[in-house]
mmCIF file of C-alpha atoms in Angstrom:
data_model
loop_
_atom_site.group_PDB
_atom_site.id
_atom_site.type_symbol
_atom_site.label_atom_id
_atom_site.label_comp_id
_atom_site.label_asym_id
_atom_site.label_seq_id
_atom_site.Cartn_x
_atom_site.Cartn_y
_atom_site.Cartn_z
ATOM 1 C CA UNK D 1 -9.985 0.866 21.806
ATOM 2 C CA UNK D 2 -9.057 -2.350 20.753
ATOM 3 C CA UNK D 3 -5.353 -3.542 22.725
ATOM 4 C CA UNK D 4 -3.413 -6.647 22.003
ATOM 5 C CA UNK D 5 -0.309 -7.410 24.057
ATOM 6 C CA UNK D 6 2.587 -10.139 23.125
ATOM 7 C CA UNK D 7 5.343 -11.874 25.293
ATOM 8 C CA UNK D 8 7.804 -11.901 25.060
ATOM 9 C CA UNK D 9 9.469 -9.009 22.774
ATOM 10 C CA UNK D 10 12.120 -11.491 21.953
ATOM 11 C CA UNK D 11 12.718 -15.359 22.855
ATOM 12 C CA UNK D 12 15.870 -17.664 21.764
ATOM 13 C CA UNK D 13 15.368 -21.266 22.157
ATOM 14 C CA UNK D 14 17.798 -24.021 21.107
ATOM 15 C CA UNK D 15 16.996 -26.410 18.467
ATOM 16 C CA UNK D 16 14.323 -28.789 19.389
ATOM 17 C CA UNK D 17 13.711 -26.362 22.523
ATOM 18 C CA UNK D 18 9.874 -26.007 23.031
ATOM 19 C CA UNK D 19 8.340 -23.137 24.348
ATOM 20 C CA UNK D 20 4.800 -20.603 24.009
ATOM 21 C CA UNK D 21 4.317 -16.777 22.726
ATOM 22 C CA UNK D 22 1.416 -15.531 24.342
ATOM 23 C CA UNK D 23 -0.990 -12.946 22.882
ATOM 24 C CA UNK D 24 -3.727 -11.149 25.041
ATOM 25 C CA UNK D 25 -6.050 -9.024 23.507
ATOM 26 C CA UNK D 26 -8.840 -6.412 24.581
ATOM 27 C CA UNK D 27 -11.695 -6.214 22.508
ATOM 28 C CA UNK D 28 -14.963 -5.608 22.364
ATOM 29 C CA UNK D 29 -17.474 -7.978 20.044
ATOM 30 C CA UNK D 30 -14.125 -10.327 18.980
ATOM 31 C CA UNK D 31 -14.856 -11.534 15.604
ATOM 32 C CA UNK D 32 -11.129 -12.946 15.011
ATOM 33 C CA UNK D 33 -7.902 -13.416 16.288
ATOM 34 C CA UNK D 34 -4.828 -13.686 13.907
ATOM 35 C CA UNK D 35 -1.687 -15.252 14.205
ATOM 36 C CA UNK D 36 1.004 -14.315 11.379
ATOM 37 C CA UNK D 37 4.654 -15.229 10.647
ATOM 38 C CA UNK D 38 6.712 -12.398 9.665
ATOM 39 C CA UNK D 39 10.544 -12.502 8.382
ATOM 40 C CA UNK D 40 12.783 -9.290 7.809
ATOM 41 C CA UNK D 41 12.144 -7.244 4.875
ATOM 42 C CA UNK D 42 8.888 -9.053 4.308
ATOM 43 C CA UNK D 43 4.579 -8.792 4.654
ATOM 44 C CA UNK D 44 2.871 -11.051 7.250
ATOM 45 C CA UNK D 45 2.153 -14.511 6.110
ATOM 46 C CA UNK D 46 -1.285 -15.621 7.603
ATOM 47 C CA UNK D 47 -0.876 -18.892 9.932
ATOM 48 C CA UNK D 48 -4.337 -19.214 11.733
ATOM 49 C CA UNK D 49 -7.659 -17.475 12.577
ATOM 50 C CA UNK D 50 -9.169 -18.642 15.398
ATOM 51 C CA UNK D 51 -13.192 -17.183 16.021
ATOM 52 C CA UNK D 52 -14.051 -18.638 19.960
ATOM 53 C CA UNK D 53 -12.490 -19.690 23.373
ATOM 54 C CA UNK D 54 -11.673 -22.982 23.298
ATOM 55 C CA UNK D 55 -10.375 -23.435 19.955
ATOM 56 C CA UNK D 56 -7.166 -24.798 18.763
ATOM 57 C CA UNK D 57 -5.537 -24.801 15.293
ATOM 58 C CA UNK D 58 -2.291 -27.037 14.531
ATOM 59 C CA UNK D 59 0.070 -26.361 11.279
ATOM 60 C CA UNK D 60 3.347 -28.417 11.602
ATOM 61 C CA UNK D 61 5.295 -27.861 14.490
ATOM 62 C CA UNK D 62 2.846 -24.868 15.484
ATOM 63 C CA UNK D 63 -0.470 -24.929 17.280
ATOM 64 C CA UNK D 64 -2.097 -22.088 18.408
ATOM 65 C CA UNK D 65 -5.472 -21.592 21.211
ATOM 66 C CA UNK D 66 -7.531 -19.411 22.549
ATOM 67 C CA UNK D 67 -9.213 -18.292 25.639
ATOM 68 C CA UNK D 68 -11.507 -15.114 26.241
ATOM 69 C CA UNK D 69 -8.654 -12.916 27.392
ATOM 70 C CA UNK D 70 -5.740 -14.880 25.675
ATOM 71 C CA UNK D 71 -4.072 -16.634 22.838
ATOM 72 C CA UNK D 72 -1.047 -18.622 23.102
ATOM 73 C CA UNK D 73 0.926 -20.218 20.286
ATOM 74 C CA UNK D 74 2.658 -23.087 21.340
ATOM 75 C CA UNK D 75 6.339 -24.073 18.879
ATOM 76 C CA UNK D 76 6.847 -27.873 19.288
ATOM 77 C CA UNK D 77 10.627 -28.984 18.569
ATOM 78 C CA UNK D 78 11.303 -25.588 16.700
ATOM 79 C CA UNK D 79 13.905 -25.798 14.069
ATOM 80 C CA UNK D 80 15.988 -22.740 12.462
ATOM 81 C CA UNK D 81 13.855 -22.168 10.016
ATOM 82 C CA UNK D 82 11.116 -21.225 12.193
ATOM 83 C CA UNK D 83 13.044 -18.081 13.252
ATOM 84 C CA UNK D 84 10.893 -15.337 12.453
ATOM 85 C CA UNK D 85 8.871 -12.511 14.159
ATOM 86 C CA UNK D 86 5.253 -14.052 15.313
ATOM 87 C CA UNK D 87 2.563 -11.437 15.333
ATOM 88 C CA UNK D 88 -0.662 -11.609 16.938
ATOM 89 C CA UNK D 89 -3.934 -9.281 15.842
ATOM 90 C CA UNK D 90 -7.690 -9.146 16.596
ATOM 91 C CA UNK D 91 -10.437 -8.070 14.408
ATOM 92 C CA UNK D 92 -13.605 -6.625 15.785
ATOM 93 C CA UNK D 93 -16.431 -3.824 14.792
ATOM 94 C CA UNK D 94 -17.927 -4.064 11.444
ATOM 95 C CA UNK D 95 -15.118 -3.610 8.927
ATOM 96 C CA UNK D 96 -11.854 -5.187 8.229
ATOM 97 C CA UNK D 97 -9.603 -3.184 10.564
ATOM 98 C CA UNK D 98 -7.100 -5.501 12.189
ATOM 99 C CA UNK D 99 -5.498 -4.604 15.309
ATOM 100 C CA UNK D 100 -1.943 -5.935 15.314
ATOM 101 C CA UNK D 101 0.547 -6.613 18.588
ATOM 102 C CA UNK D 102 4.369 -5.778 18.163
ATOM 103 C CA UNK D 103 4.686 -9.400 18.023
ATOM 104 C CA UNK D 104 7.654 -12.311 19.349
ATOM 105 C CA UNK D 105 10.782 -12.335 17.720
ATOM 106 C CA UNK D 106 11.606 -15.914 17.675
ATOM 107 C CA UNK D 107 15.402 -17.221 17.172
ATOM 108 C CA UNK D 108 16.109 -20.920 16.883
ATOM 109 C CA UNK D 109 19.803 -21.978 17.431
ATOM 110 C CA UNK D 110 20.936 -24.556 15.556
ATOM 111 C CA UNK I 1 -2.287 -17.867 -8.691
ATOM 112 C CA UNK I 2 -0.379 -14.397 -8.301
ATOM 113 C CA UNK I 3 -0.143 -13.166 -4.737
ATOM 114 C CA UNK I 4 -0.615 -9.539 -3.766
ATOM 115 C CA UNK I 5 1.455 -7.583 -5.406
ATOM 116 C CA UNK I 6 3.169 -4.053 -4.648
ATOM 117 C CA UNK I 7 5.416 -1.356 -6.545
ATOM 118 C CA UNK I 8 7.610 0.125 -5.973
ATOM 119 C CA UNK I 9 9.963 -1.821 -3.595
ATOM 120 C CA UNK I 10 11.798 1.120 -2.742
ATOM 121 C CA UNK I 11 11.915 4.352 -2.902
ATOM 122 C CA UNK I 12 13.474 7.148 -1.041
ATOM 123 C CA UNK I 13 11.939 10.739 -0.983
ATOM 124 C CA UNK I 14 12.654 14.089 0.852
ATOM 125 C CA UNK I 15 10.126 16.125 3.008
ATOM 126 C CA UNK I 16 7.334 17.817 1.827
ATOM 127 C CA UNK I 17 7.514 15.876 -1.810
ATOM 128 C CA UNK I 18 4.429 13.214 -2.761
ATOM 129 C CA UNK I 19 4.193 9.609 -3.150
ATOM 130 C CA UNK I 20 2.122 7.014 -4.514
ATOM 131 C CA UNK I 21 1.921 3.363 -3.804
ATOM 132 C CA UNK I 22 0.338 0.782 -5.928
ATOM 133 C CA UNK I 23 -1.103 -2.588 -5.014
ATOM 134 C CA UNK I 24 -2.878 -5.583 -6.761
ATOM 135 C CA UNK I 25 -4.580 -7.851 -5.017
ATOM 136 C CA UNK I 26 -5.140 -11.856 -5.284
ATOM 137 C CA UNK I 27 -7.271 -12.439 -8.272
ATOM 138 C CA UNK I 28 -10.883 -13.078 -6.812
ATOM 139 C CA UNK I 29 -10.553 -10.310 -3.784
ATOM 140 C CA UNK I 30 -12.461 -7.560 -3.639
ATOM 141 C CA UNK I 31 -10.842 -5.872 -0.808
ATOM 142 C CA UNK I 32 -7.848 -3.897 -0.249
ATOM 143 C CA UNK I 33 -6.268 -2.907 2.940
ATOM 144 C CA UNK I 34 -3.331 -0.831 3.896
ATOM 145 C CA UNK I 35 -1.326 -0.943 6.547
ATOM 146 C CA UNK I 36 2.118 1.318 7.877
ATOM 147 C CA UNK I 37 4.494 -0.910 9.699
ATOM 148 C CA UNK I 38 7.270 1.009 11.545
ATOM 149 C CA UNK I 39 10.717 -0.674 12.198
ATOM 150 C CA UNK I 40 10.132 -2.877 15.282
ATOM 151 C CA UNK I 41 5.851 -2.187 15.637
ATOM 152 C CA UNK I 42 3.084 -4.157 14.397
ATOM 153 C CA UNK I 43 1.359 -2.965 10.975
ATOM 154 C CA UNK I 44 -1.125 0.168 11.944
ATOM 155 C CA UNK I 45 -4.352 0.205 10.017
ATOM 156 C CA UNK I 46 -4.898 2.930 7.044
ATOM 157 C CA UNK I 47 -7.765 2.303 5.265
ATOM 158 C CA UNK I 48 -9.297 -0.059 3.569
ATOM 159 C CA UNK I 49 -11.877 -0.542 0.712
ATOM 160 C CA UNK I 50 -14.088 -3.021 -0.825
ATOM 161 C CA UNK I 51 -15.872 -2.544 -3.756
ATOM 162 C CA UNK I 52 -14.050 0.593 -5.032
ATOM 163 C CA UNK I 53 -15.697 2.427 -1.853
ATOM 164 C CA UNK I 54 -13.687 3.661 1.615
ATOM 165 C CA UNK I 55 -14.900 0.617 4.572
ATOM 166 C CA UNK I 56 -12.789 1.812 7.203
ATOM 167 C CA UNK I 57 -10.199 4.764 7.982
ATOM 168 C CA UNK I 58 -7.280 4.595 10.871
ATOM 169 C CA UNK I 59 -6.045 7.495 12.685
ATOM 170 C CA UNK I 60 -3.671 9.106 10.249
ATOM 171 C CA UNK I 61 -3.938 12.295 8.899
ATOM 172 C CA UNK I 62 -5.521 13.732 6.121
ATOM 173 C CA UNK I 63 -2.330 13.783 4.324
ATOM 174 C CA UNK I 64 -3.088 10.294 3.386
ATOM 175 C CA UNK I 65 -5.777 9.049 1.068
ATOM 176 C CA UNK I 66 -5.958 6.267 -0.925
ATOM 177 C CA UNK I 67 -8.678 4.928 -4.012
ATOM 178 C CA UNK I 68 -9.731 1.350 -5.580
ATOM 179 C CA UNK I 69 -9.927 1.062 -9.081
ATOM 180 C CA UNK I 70 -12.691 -0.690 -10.916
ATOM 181 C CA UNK I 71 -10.189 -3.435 -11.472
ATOM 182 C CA UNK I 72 -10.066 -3.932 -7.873
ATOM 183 C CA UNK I 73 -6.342 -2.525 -7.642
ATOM 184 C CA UNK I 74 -5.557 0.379 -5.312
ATOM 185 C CA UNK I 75 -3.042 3.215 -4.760
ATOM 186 C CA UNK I 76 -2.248 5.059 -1.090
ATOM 187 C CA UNK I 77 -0.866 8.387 -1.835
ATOM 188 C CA UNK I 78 0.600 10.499 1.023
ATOM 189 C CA UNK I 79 1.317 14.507 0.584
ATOM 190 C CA UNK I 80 3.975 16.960 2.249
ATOM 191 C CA UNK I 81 5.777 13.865 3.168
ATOM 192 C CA UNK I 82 7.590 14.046 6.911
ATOM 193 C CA UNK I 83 10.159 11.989 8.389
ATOM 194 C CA UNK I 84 7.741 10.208 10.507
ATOM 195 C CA UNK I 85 6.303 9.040 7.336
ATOM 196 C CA UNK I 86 9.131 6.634 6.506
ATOM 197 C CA UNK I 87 7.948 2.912 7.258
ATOM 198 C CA UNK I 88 7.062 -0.436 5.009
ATOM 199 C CA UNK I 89 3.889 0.284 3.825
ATOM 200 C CA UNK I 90 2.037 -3.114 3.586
ATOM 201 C CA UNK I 91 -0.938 -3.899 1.071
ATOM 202 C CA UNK I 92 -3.682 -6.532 2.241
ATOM 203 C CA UNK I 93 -6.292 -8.210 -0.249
ATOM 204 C CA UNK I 94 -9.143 -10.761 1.143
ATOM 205 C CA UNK I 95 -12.037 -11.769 -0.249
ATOM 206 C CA UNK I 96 -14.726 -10.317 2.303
ATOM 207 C CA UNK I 97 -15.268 -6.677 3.099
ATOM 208 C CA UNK I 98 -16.328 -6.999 6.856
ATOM 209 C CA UNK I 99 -14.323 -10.026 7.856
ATOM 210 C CA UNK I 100 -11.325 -12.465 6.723
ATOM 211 C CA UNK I 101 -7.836 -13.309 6.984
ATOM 212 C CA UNK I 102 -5.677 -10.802 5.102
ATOM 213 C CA UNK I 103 -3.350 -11.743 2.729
ATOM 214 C CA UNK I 104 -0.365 -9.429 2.303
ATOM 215 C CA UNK I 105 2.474 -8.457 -0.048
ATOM 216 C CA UNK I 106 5.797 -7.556 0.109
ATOM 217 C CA UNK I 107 5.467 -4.064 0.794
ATOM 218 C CA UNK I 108 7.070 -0.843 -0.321
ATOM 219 C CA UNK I 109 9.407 0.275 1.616
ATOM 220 C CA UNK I 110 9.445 4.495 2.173
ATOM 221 C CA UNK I 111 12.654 6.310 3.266
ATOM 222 C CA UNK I 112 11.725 9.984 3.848
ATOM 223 C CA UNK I 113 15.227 12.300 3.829
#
C-alpha cells in the first residue's frame, strides 16, 4: 500500500527564516508526486508535480525536489502569507487515486 | 474560467439520515474525484470517474456511492449517515483519467449530530 510520510507536523519560522518540509513516500511504479498548499476552511491548491529523481521545480519563494525515497520542499525567505498547511501526495497504479500525507503546518511570524 | 465548484458549503445532518453532494468541474475536465478530509489528516481517496464511468474506488463502505453525469458533473451520496462520517468532503476535476494534477474546490463541509 502506497505510504507517504511528512516532517514535521508543525514548523514556525520567523520572517525571512528559511527552512525544508520533507515528504517521503512508498510506492510502487511512482507516476507522480504532488505538492499542495492548503489554508483553513479551504481545498488543496496544486503547487508542483514532479515525475523522476532528480528533478526540481521553483514557484516564488518555493522550490521543491525529488529523490527515489524523498521529496523535500525547500521555503526561501518565507513571508506571512506563506502560512499555510503544505501537503505532500503520490500517485501510482493505473487510475487517478492520489495518496495524500497529513502534511506541514507552516507559520510565518511576522 | 470557473474553478471547481461544490454545493452545499454546509450542512449539518443527524445519524442515519442521507446526503448528497454536488460538484462541477473545470470546463474541459473529464474527470471527477472525491476525496474525505478529516480535521487534521490528509484528503482520503473515494472514488473517482472519468467519462461518466467508476475508474477507481477507496476503502469506504458501501454506504457511499457516487455517479457522473453526461455533463461531466458528479454527486457523492452517503446513506445511514454516522458520526464518523462528518469531514470536508473535497471534489477534484483534471483533465486525464489515469494521470494529472487535481484541481480542487472548496469543499462541503458535513457535520453529522
Amino acid at each position: 500500500e502506497d505510504q507517504v510520510t511528512q516532517s514535521p507536523e508543525a514548523l514556525r519560522l520567523q520572517e525571512g527564516e528559511s527552512s525544508s518540509l520533507n515528504c517521503s513516500y512508498t510506492v510502487s511504479g511512482l507516476r507522480g508526486l504532488f505538492w499542495y498548499r492548503q489554508d483553513p476552511g479551504k481545498g488543496p491548491e496544486f503547487l508542483f508535480t514532479l515525475y523522476s529523481a532528480g528533478e526540481e521545480k521553483e514557484k516564488e519563494r518555493l522550490k521543491a525536489t525529488l529523490t527515489k525515497k524523498e521529496s523535500f520542499l525547500h521555503i526561501t525567505a518565507p513571508k506571512p502569507e506563506d502560512s499555510a498547511t503544505y501537503l505532500c501526495a503520490v500517485q501510482a497504479g493505473g487510475y487517478q487515486k492520489v495518496t495524500f500525507g497529513t502534511g506541514t503546518k507552516l507559520q510565518v511570524i511576522p | 474560467d470557473a474553478g471547481v465548484t461544490q454545493s452545499p458549503t454546509h450542512l449539518i445532518k443527524t445519524r442515519g439520515q442521507q446526503v448528497t453532494l454536488r460538484c462541477s468541474p473545470i470546463s474541459g475536465h473529464k474527470s471527477v474525484s472525491w476525496y474525505q478530509q478529516v480535521l487534521g489528516q490528509g484528503p482520503q481517496f473515494i472514488f473517482q470517474y472519468y467519462e461518466k464511468e467508476e475508474r477507481g474506488r477507496g476503502n469506504f463502505p458501501d454506504r457511499f456511492s457516487a455517479r457522473q453525469f453526461p455533463n461531466y458533473s458528479s454527486e457523492l451520496n452517503v446513506n445511514a449517515l454516522l458520526l464518523g462520517d462528518s469531514a470536508l468532503y473535497l471534489c477534484a476535476s483534471s483533465q486525464g483519467g489515469i494521470f494529472g494534477e487535481l484541481f480542487f474546490g472548496e469543499g462541503s463541509r458535513l457535520t453529522v449530530l
